[in-house]
């Protein structure tokens, strides 16, 4: 009986060791590697205005970084892990915007996830910017959103006309995080957006599949 118990115990030990070697050890090594990984900073003076997309760990973490007037205007978290650690780690994005650098302190208690999010930002800032979603005229302006229509020559064109023609159009919500660039290339405010202006616009996050489409403006450049 005693010998049988010893055999069972040995089997459990071997099984436990096998689980550690094949499942837990790789995770531990991966987390250690992420915590110790180096971050490449970026020269913001060399970046053009736009929205930059980045990812890390096969898309587990995805961000969009808004660059305006050679500054990081905002960072939007698109995809992350569904955990308290991940939500806590997102606080590192505010530090990056404040410091205008990736060389910031990670969030205490969420070191590994903070570093992974920073790697996604690094990937974005070393990638080409997204193309503008739309270039057109502000046809309508409401309190916190604008309707941009591509292909029309005047904001006075009746909505029924361009709806029938199927022109590209989108309602853009303008938030406090939306960066606006004036014609002279300097930072502006959402309040300076006016009906009839010719603009280029980049979106962040989801685009609702409607007509006109609907999304959130990440960056708007007033062209005239």
JSON list of C-alpha atoms in Angstrom, two decimals:
[
{"chain": "A", "resi": 1, "resn": "UNK", "atom": "CA", "xyz": [0.00, 0.00, 0.00]},
{"chain": "A", "resi": 2, "resn": "UNK", "atom": "CA", "xyz": [2.82, 2.30, 0.92]},
{"chain": "A", "resi": 3, "resn": "UNK", "atom": "CA", "xyz": [4.62, 1.50, -2.32]},
{"chain": "A", "resi": 4, "resn": "UNK", "atom": "CA", "xyz": [1.46, 2.19, -4.33]},
{"chain": "A", "resi": 5, "resn": "UNK", "atom": "CA", "xyz": [1.06, 5.59, -2.67]},
{"chain": "A", "resi": 6, "resn": "UNK", "atom": "CA", "xyz": [4.65, 6.46, -3.52]},
{"chain": "A", "resi": 7, "resn": "UNK", "atom": "CA", "xyz": [4.08, 5.54, -7.16]},
{"chain": "A", "resi": 8, "resn": "UNK", "atom": "CA", "xyz": [0.95, 7.69, -7.35]},
{"chain": "A", "resi": 9, "resn": "UNK", "atom": "CA", "xyz": [2.78, 10.62, -5.73]},
{"chain": "A", "resi": 10, "resn": "UNK", "atom": "CA", "xyz": [5.64, 10.22, -8.20]},
{"chain": "A", "resi": 11, "resn": "UNK", "atom": "CA", "xyz": [3.18, 10.23, -11.11]},
{"chain": "A", "resi": 12, "resn": "UNK", "atom": "CA", "xyz": [1.56, 13.43, -9.83]},
{"chain": "A", "resi": 13, "resn": "UNK", "atom": "CA", "xyz": [4.98, 15.06, -9.49]},
{"chain": "A", "resi": 14, "resn": "UNK", "atom": "CA", "xyz": [5.96, 14.06, -13.02]},
{"chain": "A", "resi": 15, "resn": "UNK", "atom": "CA", "xyz": [2.61, 15.32, -14.34]},
{"chain": "A", "resi": 16, "resn": "UNK", "atom": "CA", "xyz": [2.99, 18.61, -12.50]},
{"chain": "A", "resi": 17, "resn": "UNK", "atom": "CA", "xyz": [6.52, 19.05, -13.80]},
{"chain": "A", "resi": 18, "resn": "UNK", "atom": "CA", "xyz": [5.32, 18.32, -17.33]},
{"chain": "A", "resi": 19, "resn": "UNK", "atom": "CA", "xyz": [2.55, 20.92, -17.07]},
{"chain": "A", "resi": 20, "resn": "UNK", "atom": "CA", "xyz": [5.05, 23.49, -15.84]},
{"chain": "A", "resi": 21, "resn": "UNK", "atom": "CA", "xyz": [7.61, 22.74, -18.58]},
{"chain": "A", "resi": 22, "resn": "UNK", "atom": "CA", "xyz": [5.16, 22.71, -21.47]},
{"chain": "A", "resi": 23, "resn": "UNK", "atom": "CA", "xyz": [2.58, 25.31, -20.40]},
{"chain": "A", "resi": 24, "resn": "UNK", "atom": "CA", "xyz": [3.64, 27.55, -17.54]},
{"chain": "A", "resi": 25, "resn": "UNK", "atom": "CA", "xyz": [7.37, 27.98, -18.18]},
{"chain": "A", "resi": 26, "resn": "UNK", "atom": "CA", "xyz": [6.90, 29.47, -21.68]},
{"chain": "A", "resi": 27, "resn": "UNK", "atom": "CA", "xyz": [4.41, 31.99, -20.29]},
{"chain": "A", "resi": 28, "resn": "UNK", "atom": "CA", "xyz": [6.81, 32.97, -17.50]},
{"chain": "A", "resi": 29, "resn": "UNK", "atom": "CA", "xyz": [9.67, 33.37, -19.99]},
{"chain": "A", "resi": 30, "resn": "UNK", "atom": "CA", "xyz": [7.48, 35.40, -22.36]},
{"chain": "A", "resi": 31, "resn": "UNK", "atom": "CA", "xyz": [6.39, 37.77, -19.62]},
{"chain": "A", "resi": 32, "resn": "UNK", "atom": "CA", "xyz": [9.96, 38.24, -18.44]},
{"chain": "A", "resi": 33, "resn": "UNK", "atom": "CA", "xyz": [11.05, 38.96, -22.03]},
{"chain": "A", "resi": 34, "resn": "UNK", "atom": "CA", "xyz": [8.31, 41.59, -22.45]},
{"chain": "A", "resi": 35, "resn": "UNK", "atom": "CA", "xyz": [9.18, 43.28, -19.15]},
{"chain": "A", "resi": 36, "resn": "UNK", "atom": "CA", "xyz": [12.85, 43.55, -20.14]},
{"chain": "A", "resi": 37, "resn": "UNK", "atom": "CA", "xyz": [12.37, 44.52, -23.78]},
{"chain": "A", "resi": 38, "resn": "UNK", "atom": "CA", "xyz": [13.86, 47.79, -24.98]},
{"chain": "A", "resi": 39, "resn": "UNK", "atom": "CA", "xyz": [11.71, 50.55, -26.47]},
{"chain": "A", "resi": 40, "resn": "UNK", "atom": "CA", "xyz": [12.82, 52.59, -29.46]},
{"chain": "A", "resi": 41, "resn": "UNK", "atom": "CA", "xyz": [11.84, 56.23, -29.13]},
{"chain": "A", "resi": 42, "resn": "UNK", "atom": "CA", "xyz": [10.89, 58.24, -32.19]},
{"chain": "A", "resi": 43, "resn": "UNK", "atom": "CA", "xyz": [11.79, 61.67, -33.52]},
{"chain": "A", "resi": 44, "resn": "UNK", "atom": "CA", "xyz": [8.38, 63.35, -33.70]},
{"chain": "A", "resi": 45, "resn": "UNK", "atom": "CA", "xyz": [9.77, 66.17, -35.83]},
{"chain": "A", "resi": 46, "resn": "UNK", "atom": "CA", "xyz": [10.08, 63.68, -38.66]},
{"chain": "A", "resi": 47, "resn": "UNK", "atom": "CA", "xyz": [6.45, 62.53, -38.54]},
{"chain": "A", "resi": 48, "resn": "UNK", "atom": "CA", "xyz": [3.71, 63.98, -40.73]},
{"chain": "A", "resi": 49, "resn": "UNK", "atom": "CA", "xyz": [0.23, 64.78, -39.46]},
{"chain": "A", "resi": 50, "resn": "UNK", "atom": "CA", "xyz": [-1.92, 61.67, -39.47]},
{"chain": "A", "resi": 51, "resn": "UNK", "atom": "CA", "xyz": [-3.22, 58.64, -37.62]},
{"chain": "A", "resi": 52, "resn": "UNK", "atom": "CA", "xyz": [-0.77, 55.78, -37.10]},
{"chain": "A", "resi": 53, "resn": "UNK", "atom": "CA", "xyz": [-1.83, 52.19, -36.42]},
{"chain": "A", "resi": 54, "resn": "UNK", "atom": "CA", "xyz": [0.28, 49.78, -34.38]},
{"chain": "A", "resi": 55, "resn": "UNK", "atom": "CA", "xyz": [-0.01, 46.33, -32.82]},
{"chain": "A", "resi": 56, "resn": "UNK", "atom": "CA", "xyz": [1.91, 43.95, -30.58]},
{"chain": "A", "resi": 57, "resn": "UNK", "atom": "CA", "xyz": [1.73, 40.22, -29.81]},
{"chain": "A", "resi": 58, "resn": "UNK", "atom": "CA", "xyz": [-0.13, 39.17, -32.95]},
{"chain": "A", "resi": 59, "resn": "UNK", "atom": "CA", "xyz": [-2.76, 41.87, -32.57]},
{"chain": "A", "resi": 60, "resn": "UNK", "atom": "CA", "xyz": [-3.49, 41.23, -28.88]},
{"chain": "A", "resi": 61, "resn": "UNK", "atom": "CA", "xyz": [-2.81, 44.92, -28.34]},
{"chain": "A", "resi": 62, "resn": "UNK", "atom": "CA", "xyz": [-3.72, 47.47, -31.01]},
{"chain": "A", "resi": 63, "resn": "UNK", "atom": "CA", "xyz": [-3.58, 51.26, -30.87]},
{"chain": "A", "resi": 64, "resn": "UNK", "atom": "CA", "xyz": [-4.08, 54.29, -33.08]},
{"chain": "A", "resi": 65, "resn": "UNK", "atom": "CA", "xyz": [-1.82, 57.27, -32.43]},
{"chain": "A", "resi": 66, "resn": "UNK", "atom": "CA", "xyz": [-2.87, 60.73, -33.60]},
{"chain": "A", "resi": 67, "resn": "UNK", "atom": "CA", "xyz": [0.05, 62.96, -34.55]},
{"chain": "A", "resi": 68, "resn": "UNK", "atom": "CA", "xyz": [-0.61, 66.65, -35.18]},
{"chain": "A", "resi": 69, "resn": "UNK", "atom": "CA", "xyz": [1.91, 69.47, -35.56]},
{"chain": "A", "resi": 70, "resn": "UNK", "atom": "CA", "xyz": [4.72, 67.02, -34.68]},
{"chain": "A", "resi": 71, "resn": "UNK", "atom": "CA", "xyz": [3.14, 66.11, -31.36]},
{"chain": "A", "resi": 72, "resn": "UNK", "atom": "CA", "xyz": [1.32, 63.05, -30.07]},
{"chain": "A", "resi": 73, "resn": "UNK", "atom": "CA", "xyz": [-2.16, 64.52, -29.74]},
{"chain": "A", "resi": 74, "resn": "UNK", "atom": "CA", "xyz": [-3.96, 61.38, -28.54]},
{"chain": "A", "resi": 75, "resn": "UNK", "atom": "CA", "xyz": [-3.63, 57.59, -28.36]},
{"chain": "A", "resi": 76, "resn": "UNK", "atom": "CA", "xyz": [-6.66, 55.35, -28.75]},
{"chain": "A", "resi": 77, "resn": "UNK", "atom": "CA", "xyz": [-6.67, 51.76, -27.47]},
{"chain": "A", "resi": 78, "resn": "UNK", "atom": "CA", "xyz": [-8.44, 49.60, -30.05]},
{"chain": "A", "resi": 79, "resn": "UNK", "atom": "CA", "xyz": [-7.81, 46.06, -28.78]},
{"chain": "A", "resi": 80, "resn": "UNK", "atom": "CA", "xyz": [-6.47, 44.81, -25.46]},
{"chain": "A", "resi": 81, "resn": "UNK", "atom": "CA", "xyz": [-6.93, 41.91, -23.08]},
{"chain": "A", "resi": 82, "resn": "UNK", "atom": "CA", "xyz": [-10.17, 41.77, -21.12]},
{"chain": "A", "resi": 83, "resn": "UNK", "atom": "CA", "xyz": [-8.70, 41.97, -17.64]},
{"chain": "A", "resi": 84, "resn": "UNK", "atom": "CA", "xyz": [-8.31, 44.42, -14.78]},
{"chain": "A", "resi": 85, "resn": "UNK", "atom": "CA", "xyz": [-4.55, 44.45, -15.39]},
{"chain": "A", "resi": 86, "resn": "UNK", "atom": "CA", "xyz": [-5.05, 45.47, -19.01]},
{"chain": "A", "resi": 87, "resn": "UNK", "atom": "CA", "xyz": [-7.50, 48.24, -18.15]},
{"chain": "A", "resi": 88, "resn": "UNK", "atom": "CA", "xyz": [-5.15, 49.50, -15.46]},
{"chain": "A", "resi": 89, "resn": "UNK", "atom": "CA", "xyz": [-2.18, 49.40, -17.84]},
{"chain": "A", "resi": 90, "resn": "UNK", "atom": "CA", "xyz": [-3.93, 51.72, -20.32]},
{"chain": "A", "resi": 91, "resn": "UNK", "atom": "CA", "xyz": [-2.99, 54.55, -17.97]},
{"chain": "A", "resi": 92, "resn": "UNK", "atom": "CA", "xyz": [0.50, 54.43, -19.49]},
{"chain": "A", "resi": 93, "resn": "UNK", "atom": "CA", "xyz": [-0.94, 56.04, -22.65]},
{"chain": "A", "resi": 94, "resn": "UNK", "atom": "CA", "xyz": [-1.68, 59.28, -20.77]},
{"chain": "A", "resi": 95, "resn": "UNK", "atom": "CA", "xyz": [1.95, 59.31, -19.61]},
{"chain": "A", "resi": 96, "resn": "UNK", "atom": "CA", "xyz": [3.18, 58.97, -23.21]},
{"chain": "A", "resi": 97, "resn": "UNK", "atom": "CA", "xyz": [1.02, 61.90, -24.37]},
{"chain": "A", "resi": 98, "resn": "UNK", "atom": "CA", "xyz": [2.18, 64.03, -21.44]},
{"chain": "A", "resi": 99, "resn": "UNK", "atom": "CA", "xyz": [5.87, 63.18, -21.89]},
{"chain": "A", "resi": 100, "resn": "UNK", "atom": "CA", "xyz": [5.75, 63.08, -25.72]},
{"chain": "A", "resi": 101, "resn": "UNK", "atom": "CA", "xyz": [7.98, 60.04, -25.40]},
{"chain": "A", "resi": 102, "resn": "UNK", "atom": "CA", "xyz": [7.88, 56.28, -24.92]},
{"chain": "A", "resi": 103, "resn": "UNK", "atom": "CA", "xyz": [10.41, 56.53, -22.12]},
{"chain": "A", "resi": 104, "resn": "UNK", "atom": "CA", "xyz": [7.85, 56.64, -19.29]},
{"chain": "A", "resi": 105, "resn": "UNK", "atom": "CA", "xyz": [7.25, 54.67, -16.12]},
{"chain": "A", "resi": 106, "resn": "UNK", "atom": "CA", "xyz": [5.05, 51.61, -16.49]},
{"chain": "A", "resi": 107, "resn": "UNK", "atom": "CA", "xyz": [1.89, 51.24, -14.41]},
{"chain": "A", "resi": 108, "resn": "UNK", "atom": "CA", "xyz": [2.67, 49.63, -11.05]},
{"chain": "A", "resi": 109, "resn": "UNK", "atom": "CA", "xyz": [1.03, 46.22, -10.77]},
{"chain": "A", "resi": 110, "resn": "UNK", "atom": "CA", "xyz": [0.62, 45.91, -14.54]},
{"chain": "A", "resi": 111, "resn": "UNK", "atom": "CA", "xyz": [4.23, 46.07, -15.69]},
{"chain": "A", "resi": 112, "resn": "UNK", "atom": "CA", "xyz": [4.10, 43.42, -18.41]},
{"chain": "A", "resi": 113, "resn": "UNK", "atom": "CA", "xyz": [0.87, 44.69, -19.97]},
{"chain": "A", "resi": 114, "resn": "UNK", "atom": "CA", "xyz": [2.09, 48.30, -19.81]},
{"chain": "A", "resi": 115, "resn": "UNK", "atom": "CA", "xyz": [5.22, 47.33, -21.70]},
{"chain": "A", "resi": 116, "resn": "UNK", "atom": "CA", "xyz": [3.18, 45.43, -24.31]},
{"chain": "A", "resi": 117, "resn": "UNK", "atom": "CA", "xyz": [0.96, 48.49, -24.87]},
{"chain": "A", "resi": 118, "resn": "UNK", "atom": "CA", "xyz": [4.05, 50.69, -25.22]},
{"chain": "A", "resi": 119, "resn": "UNK", "atom": "CA", "xyz": [5.38, 48.26, -27.84]},
{"chain": "A", "resi": 120, "resn": "UNK", "atom": "CA", "xyz": [2.14, 48.69, -29.80]},
{"chain": "A", "resi": 121, "resn": "UNK", "atom": "CA", "xyz": [2.61, 52.48, -29.67]},
{"chain": "A", "resi": 122, "resn": "UNK", "atom": "CA", "xyz": [6.21, 52.04, -30.77]},
{"chain": "A", "resi": 123, "resn": "UNK", "atom": "CA", "xyz": [5.05, 49.94, -33.71]},
{"chain": "A", "resi": 124, "resn": "UNK", "atom": "CA", "xyz": [2.57, 52.66, -34.69]},
{"chain": "A", "resi": 125, "resn": "UNK", "atom": "CA", "xyz": [5.12, 55.46, -34.60]},
{"chain": "A", "resi": 126, "resn": "UNK", "atom": "CA", "xyz": [7.53, 53.46, -36.76]},
{"chain": "A", "resi": 127, "resn": "UNK", "atom": "CA", "xyz": [4.85, 52.64, -39.36]},
{"chain": "A", "resi": 128, "resn": "UNK", "atom": "CA", "xyz": [3.46, 54.70, -42.25]},
{"chain": "A", "resi": 129, "resn": "UNK", "atom": "CA", "xyz": [0.37, 56.77, -41.36]},
{"chain": "A", "resi": 130, "resn": "UNK", "atom": "CA", "xyz": [-3.12, 55.67, -42.36]},
{"chain": "A", "resi": 131, "resn": "UNK", "atom": "CA", "xyz": [-4.62, 57.27, -45.43]},
{"chain": "A", "resi": 132, "resn": "UNK", "atom": "CA", "xyz": [-7.28, 59.95, -44.70]},
{"chain": "A", "resi": 133, "resn": "UNK", "atom": "CA", "xyz": [-10.74, 58.39, -44.51]},
{"chain": "A", "resi": 134, "resn": "UNK", "atom": "CA", "xyz": [-12.30, 61.25, -46.46]},
{"chain": "A", "resi": 135, "resn": "UNK", "atom": "CA", "xyz": [-11.43, 64.53, -48.17]},
{"chain": "A", "resi": 136, "resn": "UNK", "atom": "CA", "xyz": [-14.37, 66.81, -48.76]},
{"chain": "A", "resi": 137, "resn": "UNK", "atom": "CA", "xyz": [-16.52, 69.72, -47.68]},
{"chain": "A", "resi": 138, "resn": "UNK", "atom": "CA", "xyz": [-18.22, 70.18, -44.33]},
{"chain": "A", "resi": 139, "resn": "UNK", "atom": "CA", "xyz": [-21.85, 70.12, -45.46]},
{"chain": "A", "resi": 140, "resn": "UNK", "atom": "CA", "xyz": [-23.45, 70.35, -42.02]},
{"chain": "A", "resi": 141, "resn": "UNK", "atom": "CA", "xyz": [-22.22, 71.23, -38.56]},
{"chain": "A", "resi": 142, "resn": "UNK", "atom": "CA", "xyz": [-24.01, 70.33, -35.35]},
{"chain": "A", "resi": 143, "resn": "UNK", "atom": "CA", "xyz": [-22.98, 70.81, -31.72]},
{"chain": "A", "resi": 144, "resn": "UNK", "atom": "CA", "xyz": [-20.34, 68.10, -31.55]},
{"chain": "A", "resi": 145, "resn": "UNK", "atom": "CA", "xyz": [-20.27, 66.56, -35.00]},
{"chain": "A", "resi": 146, "resn": "UNK", "atom": "CA", "xyz": [-19.83, 67.46, -38.64]},
{"chain": "A", "resi": 147, "resn": "UNK", "atom": "CA", "xyz": [-21.04, 65.90, -41.88]},
{"chain": "A", "resi": 148, "resn": "UNK", "atom": "CA", "xyz": [-18.27, 65.68, -44.47]},
{"chain": "A", "resi": 149, "resn": "UNK", "atom": "CA", "xyz": [-19.18, 64.92, -48.08]},
{"chain": "A", "resi": 150, "resn": "UNK", "atom": "CA", "xyz": [-16.63, 64.05, -50.76]},
{"chain": "A", "resi": 151, "resn": "UNK", "atom": "CA", "xyz": [-17.05, 65.19, -54.35]},
{"chain": "A", "resi": 152, "resn": "UNK", "atom": "CA", "xyz": [-19.41, 68.14, -53.90]},
{"chain": "A", "resi": 153, "resn": "UNK", "atom": "CA", "xyz": [-18.36, 71.67, -54.81]},
{"chain": "A", "resi": 154, "resn": "UNK", "atom": "CA", "xyz": [-20.53, 73.56, -52.34]},
{"chain": "A", "resi": 155, "resn": "UNK", "atom": "CA", "xyz": [-22.16, 72.99, -48.97]},
{"chain": "A", "resi": 156, "resn": "UNK", "atom": "CA", "xyz": [-25.31, 74.48, -50.50]},
{"chain": "A", "resi": 157, "resn": "UNK", "atom": "CA", "xyz": [-25.95, 71.35, -52.56]},
{"chain": "A", "resi": 158, "resn": "UNK", "atom": "CA", "xyz": [-29.18, 69.84, -51.30]},
{"chain": "A", "resi": 159, "resn": "UNK", "atom": "CA", "xyz": [-28.77, 66.63, -49.33]},
{"chain": "A", "resi": 160, "resn": "UNK", "atom": "CA", "xyz": [-31.26, 64.79, -51.53]},
{"chain": "A", "resi": 161, "resn": "UNK", "atom": "CA", "xyz": [-29.03, 65.42, -54.55]},
{"chain": "A", "resi": 162, "resn": "UNK", "atom": "CA", "xyz": [-25.80, 63.99, -53.19]},
{"chain": "A", "resi": 163, "resn": "UNK", "atom": "CA", "xyz": [-27.67, 61.18, -51.46]},
{"chain": "A", "resi": 164, "resn": "UNK", "atom": "CA", "xyz": [-29.10, 60.13, -54.81]},
{"chain": "A", "resi": 165, "resn": "UNK", "atom": "CA", "xyz": [-25.65, 60.28, -56.41]},
{"chain": "A", "resi": 166, "resn": "UNK", "atom": "CA", "xyz": [-24.17, 58.17, -53.61]},
{"chain": "A", "resi": 167, "resn": "UNK", "atom": "CA", "xyz": [-21.31, 60.52, -52.75]},
{"chain": "A", "resi": 168, "resn": "UNK", "atom": "CA", "xyz": [-18.93, 59.36, -50.02]},
{"chain": "A", "resi": 169, "resn": "UNK", "atom": "CA", "xyz": [-20.15, 60.94, -46.77]},
{"chain": "A", "resi": 170, "resn": "UNK", "atom": "CA", "xyz": [-19.61, 60.49, -43.05]},
{"chain": "A", "resi": 171, "resn": "UNK", "atom": "CA", "xyz": [-20.82, 61.99, -39.80]},
{"chain": "A", "resi": 172, "resn": "UNK", "atom": "CA", "xyz": [-17.78, 62.66, -37.61]},
{"chain": "A", "resi": 173, "resn": "UNK", "atom": "CA", "xyz": [-18.08, 63.14, -33.87]},
{"chain": "A", "resi": 174, "resn": "UNK", "atom": "CA", "xyz": [-15.59, 65.76, -32.70]},
{"chain": "A", "resi": 175, "resn": "UNK", "atom": "CA", "xyz": [-14.32, 65.08, -29.17]},
{"chain": "A", "resi": 176, "resn": "UNK", "atom": "CA", "xyz": [-11.81, 66.75, -26.89]},
{"chain": "A", "resi": 177, "resn": "UNK", "atom": "CA", "xyz": [-9.26, 64.24, -28.21]},
{"chain": "A", "resi": 178, "resn": "UNK", "atom": "CA", "xyz": [-9.85, 65.20, -31.85]},
{"chain": "A", "resi": 179, "resn": "UNK", "atom": "CA", "xyz": [-6.84, 67.06, -33.23]},
{"chain": "A", "resi": 180, "resn": "UNK", "atom": "CA", "xyz": [-7.57, 69.92, -35.63]},
{"chain": "A", "resi": 181, "resn": "UNK", "atom": "CA", "xyz": [-4.95, 71.54, -37.86]},
{"chain": "A", "resi": 182, "resn": "UNK", "atom": "CA", "xyz": [-5.55, 75.01, -39.33]},
{"chain": "A", "resi": 183, "resn": "UNK", "atom": "CA", "xyz": [-4.62, 75.86, -42.97]},
{"chain": "A", "resi": 184, "resn": "UNK", "atom": "CA", "xyz": [-1.32, 77.41, -41.84]},
{"chain": "A", "resi": 185, "resn": "UNK", "atom": "CA", "xyz": [-0.34, 74.09, -40.26]},
{"chain": "A", "resi": 186, "resn": "UNK", "atom": "CA", "xyz": [-0.82, 75.03, -36.61]},
{"chain": "A", "resi": 187, "resn": "UNK", "atom": "CA", "xyz": [-3.00, 73.31, -34.04]},
{"chain": "A", "resi": 188, "resn": "UNK", "atom": "CA", "xyz": [-6.58, 74.57, -33.87]},
{"chain": "A", "resi": 189, "resn": "UNK", "atom": "CA", "xyz": [-9.78, 73.69, -31.99]},
{"chain": "A", "resi": 190, "resn": "UNK", "atom": "CA", "xyz": [-12.96, 71.89, -32.92]},
{"chain": "A", "resi": 191, "resn": "UNK", "atom": "CA", "xyz": [-14.83, 75.17, -32.56]},
{"chain": "A", "resi": 192, "resn": "UNK", "atom": "CA", "xyz": [-12.95, 76.46, -35.62]},
{"chain": "A", "resi": 193, "resn": "UNK", "atom": "CA", "xyz": [-14.57, 73.87, -37.88]},
{"chain": "A", "resi": 194, "resn": "UNK", "atom": "CA", "xyz": [-17.21, 75.57, -39.98]},
{"chain": "A", "resi": 195, "resn": "UNK", "atom": "CA", "xyz": [-19.72, 74.66, -42.67]},
{"chain": "A", "resi": 196, "resn": "UNK", "atom": "CA", "xyz": [-18.21, 75.00, -46.14]},
{"chain": "A", "resi": 197, "resn": "UNK", "atom": "CA", "xyz": [-14.61, 74.30, -45.15]},
{"chain": "A", "resi": 198, "resn": "UNK", "atom": "CA", "xyz": [-12.58, 71.89, -47.25]},
{"chain": "A", "resi": 199, "resn": "UNK", "atom": "CA", "xyz": [-11.08, 69.26, -44.95]},
{"chain": "A", "resi": 200, "resn": "UNK", "atom": "CA", "xyz": [-9.19, 66.00, -44.76]},
{"chain": "A", "resi": 201, "resn": "UNK", "atom": "CA", "xyz": [-10.28, 63.69, -41.96]},
{"chain": "A", "resi": 202, "resn": "UNK", "atom": "CA", "xyz": [-8.93, 60.58, -40.28]},
{"chain": "A", "resi": 203, "resn": "UNK", "atom": "CA", "xyz": [-11.13, 58.43, -38.06]},
{"chain": "A", "resi": 204, "resn": "UNK", "atom": "CA", "xyz": [-10.31, 56.36, -34.99]},
{"chain": "A", "resi": 205, "resn": "UNK", "atom": "CA", "xyz": [-12.13, 53.29, -33.75]},
{"chain": "A", "resi": 206, "resn": "UNK", "atom": "CA", "xyz": [-15.21, 51.75, -35.26]},
{"chain": "A", "resi": 207, "resn": "UNK", "atom": "CA", "xyz": [-17.02, 53.00, -38.36]},
{"chain": "A", "resi": 208, "resn": "UNK", "atom": "CA", "xyz": [-20.76, 52.41, -38.32]},
{"chain": "A", "resi": 209, "resn": "UNK", "atom": "CA", "xyz": [-21.97, 50.88, -41.56]},
{"chain": "A", "resi": 210, "resn": "UNK", "atom": "CA", "xyz": [-24.70, 53.36, -42.45]},
{"chain": "A", "resi": 211, "resn": "UNK", "atom": "CA", "xyz": [-25.19, 56.06, -45.06]},
{"chain": "A", "resi": 212, "resn": "UNK", "atom": "CA", "xyz": [-23.78, 58.48, -44.31]},
{"chain": "A", "resi": 213, "resn": "UNK", "atom": "CA", "xyz": [-21.27, 56.46, -42.29]},
{"chain": "A", "resi": 214, "resn": "UNK", "atom": "CA", "xyz": [-20.60, 57.43, -38.66]},
{"chain": "A", "resi": 215, "resn": "UNK", "atom": "CA", "xyz": [-17.38, 57.47, -36.66]},
{"chain": "A", "resi": 216, "resn": "UNK", "atom": "CA", "xyz": [-15.15, 59.51, -34.37]},
{"chain": "A", "resi": 217, "resn": "UNK", "atom": "CA", "xyz": [-12.71, 62.01, -35.82]},
{"chain": "A", "resi": 218, "resn": "UNK", "atom": "CA", "xyz": [-9.11, 61.45, -34.80]},
{"chain": "A", "resi": 219, "resn": "UNK", "atom": "CA", "xyz": [-7.60, 64.23, -36.89]},
{"chain": "A", "resi": 220, "resn": "UNK", "atom": "CA", "xyz": [-9.07, 66.92, -39.14]},
{"chain": "A", "resi": 221, "resn": "UNK", "atom": "CA", "xyz": [-6.94, 69.14, -41.35]},
{"chain": "A", "resi": 222, "resn": "UNK", "atom": "CA", "xyz": [-8.62, 72.30, -42.63]},
{"chain": "A", "resi": 223, "resn": "UNK", "atom": "CA", "xyz": [-7.32, 72.81, -46.16]},
{"chain": "A", "resi": 224, "resn": "UNK", "atom": "CA", "xyz": [-8.90, 76.20, -46.84]}
]
